[in-house]
mmCIF file of C-alpha atoms in Angstrom:
data_model
loop_
_atom_site.group_PDB
_atom_site.id
_atom_site.type_symbol
_atom_site.label_atom_id
_atom_site.label_comp_id
_atom_site.label_asym_id
_atom_site.label_seq_id
_atom_site.Cartn_x
_atom_site.Cartn_y
_atom_site.Cartn_z
ATOM 1 C CA MET A 408 -0.009 0.079 -0.425
ATOM 2 C CA GLN A 409 1.395 3.045 -0.918
ATOM 3 C CA ILE A 410 0.903 6.237 1.143
ATOM 4 C CA GLU A 411 0.819 10.149 1.131
ATOM 5 C CA LEU A 412 2.943 11.434 4.452
ATOM 6 C CA ARG A 413 2.587 15.358 5.418
ATOM 7 C CA PHE A 414 4.892 16.564 7.977
ATOM 8 C CA PHE A 415 3.529 20.362 9.747
ATOM 9 C CA ALA A 416 5.070 22.830 11.969
ATOM 10 C CA SER A 417 8.240 21.768 14.852
ATOM 11 C CA VAL A 418 7.491 18.320 13.128
ATOM 12 C CA ARG A 419 8.958 19.690 10.092
ATOM 13 C CA GLU A 420 11.154 21.330 11.003
ATOM 14 C CA GLN A 421 12.997 18.218 13.161
ATOM 15 C CA LEU A 422 11.871 15.685 10.383
ATOM 16 C CA GLY A 423 14.069 17.894 8.345
ATOM 17 C CA THR A 424 11.082 17.191 5.560
ATOM 18 C CA SER A 425 7.622 18.497 4.380
ATOM 19 C CA GLN A 426 6.361 15.588 2.407
ATOM 20 C CA GLU A 427 7.344 11.987 1.259
ATOM 21 C CA GLN A 428 5.550 9.290 -0.790
ATOM 22 C CA VAL A 429 6.295 5.406 0.665
ATOM 23 C CA VAL A 430 5.195 2.033 0.314
ATOM 24 C CA VAL A 431 4.162 0.553 3.813
ATOM 25 C CA PRO A 432 4.443 -2.865 4.848
ATOM 26 C CA GLU A 433 1.389 -5.217 4.575
ATOM 27 C CA ALA A 434 1.529 -5.389 8.331
ATOM 28 C CA VAL A 435 0.501 -0.941 9.142
ATOM 29 C CA ARG A 436 -2.562 -0.676 8.940
ATOM 30 C CA THR A 437 -3.588 2.007 11.063
ATOM 31 C CA VAL A 438 -2.501 5.809 11.775
ATOM 32 C CA GLY A 439 -0.641 4.517 14.875
ATOM 33 C CA ASP A 440 1.088 2.106 13.138
ATOM 34 C CA VAL A 441 2.190 4.348 10.243
ATOM 35 C CA ARG A 442 3.422 6.079 13.455
ATOM 36 C CA ARG A 443 5.274 3.553 14.999
ATOM 37 C CA TRP A 444 6.570 2.638 12.269
ATOM 38 C CA LEU A 445 8.115 6.064 10.694
ATOM 39 C CA ALA A 446 9.447 6.256 14.211
ATOM 40 C CA GLN A 447 11.838 3.136 13.450
ATOM 41 C CA ARG A 448 13.960 4.947 10.627
ATOM 42 C CA GLY A 449 16.368 6.493 13.216
ATOM 43 C CA PRO A 450 17.078 8.509 16.337
ATOM 44 C CA VAL A 451 15.029 11.740 14.822
ATOM 45 C CA TRP A 452 12.168 10.624 13.775
ATOM 46 C CA GLY A 453 12.047 7.999 17.443
ATOM 47 C CA GLU A 454 12.004 11.132 19.762
ATOM 48 C CA THR A 455 9.859 13.292 17.334
ATOM 49 C CA LEU A 456 7.246 10.636 16.789
ATOM 50 C CA ALA A 457 7.126 9.013 20.078
ATOM 51 C CA GLU A 458 4.369 7.305 21.429
ATOM 52 C CA GLY A 459 4.356 9.976 24.483
ATOM 53 C CA ARG A 460 4.367 12.091 22.986
ATOM 54 C CA ALA A 461 1.573 15.224 22.612
ATOM 55 C CA LEU A 462 1.408 15.249 18.246
ATOM 56 C CA ARG A 463 -1.974 15.076 15.377
ATOM 57 C CA MET A 464 -2.853 13.223 13.168
ATOM 58 C CA ALA A 465 -5.037 13.868 10.020
ATOM 59 C CA VAL A 466 -6.479 10.823 7.423
ATOM 60 C CA ASP A 467 -6.942 12.906 4.304
ATOM 61 C CA HIS A 468 -7.833 15.804 5.902
ATOM 62 C CA GLN A 469 -9.850 15.129 8.975
ATOM 63 C CA ILE A 470 -7.828 14.963 12.123
ATOM 64 C CA VAL A 471 -8.565 11.185 13.764
ATOM 65 C CA PRO A 472 -7.325 9.034 16.211
ATOM 66 C CA ALA A 473 -4.471 6.433 15.909
ATOM 67 C CA ASP A 474 -6.620 2.692 15.371
ATOM 68 C CA THR A 475 -8.145 4.753 12.131
ATOM 69 C CA THR A 476 -7.605 2.591 9.768
ATOM 70 C CA VAL A 477 -4.892 3.771 6.526
ATOM 71 C CA HIS A 478 -5.916 2.788 2.980
ATOM 72 C CA ASP A 479 -3.552 3.608 -0.329
ATOM 73 C CA GLY A 480 -3.807 6.282 -1.899
ATOM 74 C CA CYS A 481 -4.667 7.693 1.181
ATOM 75 C CA GLU A 482 -3.065 11.186 3.017
ATOM 76 C CA VAL A 483 -1.392 10.540 6.531
ATOM 77 C CA ALA A 484 -0.584 14.010 8.267
ATOM 78 C CA PHE A 485 1.396 14.515 11.488
ATOM 79 C CA PHE A 486 1.367 18.379 13.225
ATOM 80 C CA PRO A 487 2.074 19.360 16.773
ATOM 81 C CA PRO A 488 -1.327 19.978 18.419
ATOM 82 C CA VAL A 489 -2.347 24.166 17.682
ATOM 83 C CA THR A 490 -3.349 26.510 20.886
ATOM 84 C CA GLY A 491 -3.129 29.836 20.654
ATOM 85 C CA GLY A 492 -5.505 32.542 22.532
#
């Protein structure tokens, strides 16, 4: 399955990339699986996408929980929580 990855704000800055297309392993079925799979790429990826770190995730422009299923051709985005006042 091929998916489009998008990274925004501090996530983009830490990873040094804003987007890429990847083919994910068959075992990767949810947005949480994508996050864990990407975290294995190396120390910077692991720190940036760590399970305990507050991150928002979206599939096809909709904010979703980690157990949301991903599908071929979808866009998966990672970004920090938005704050303001």
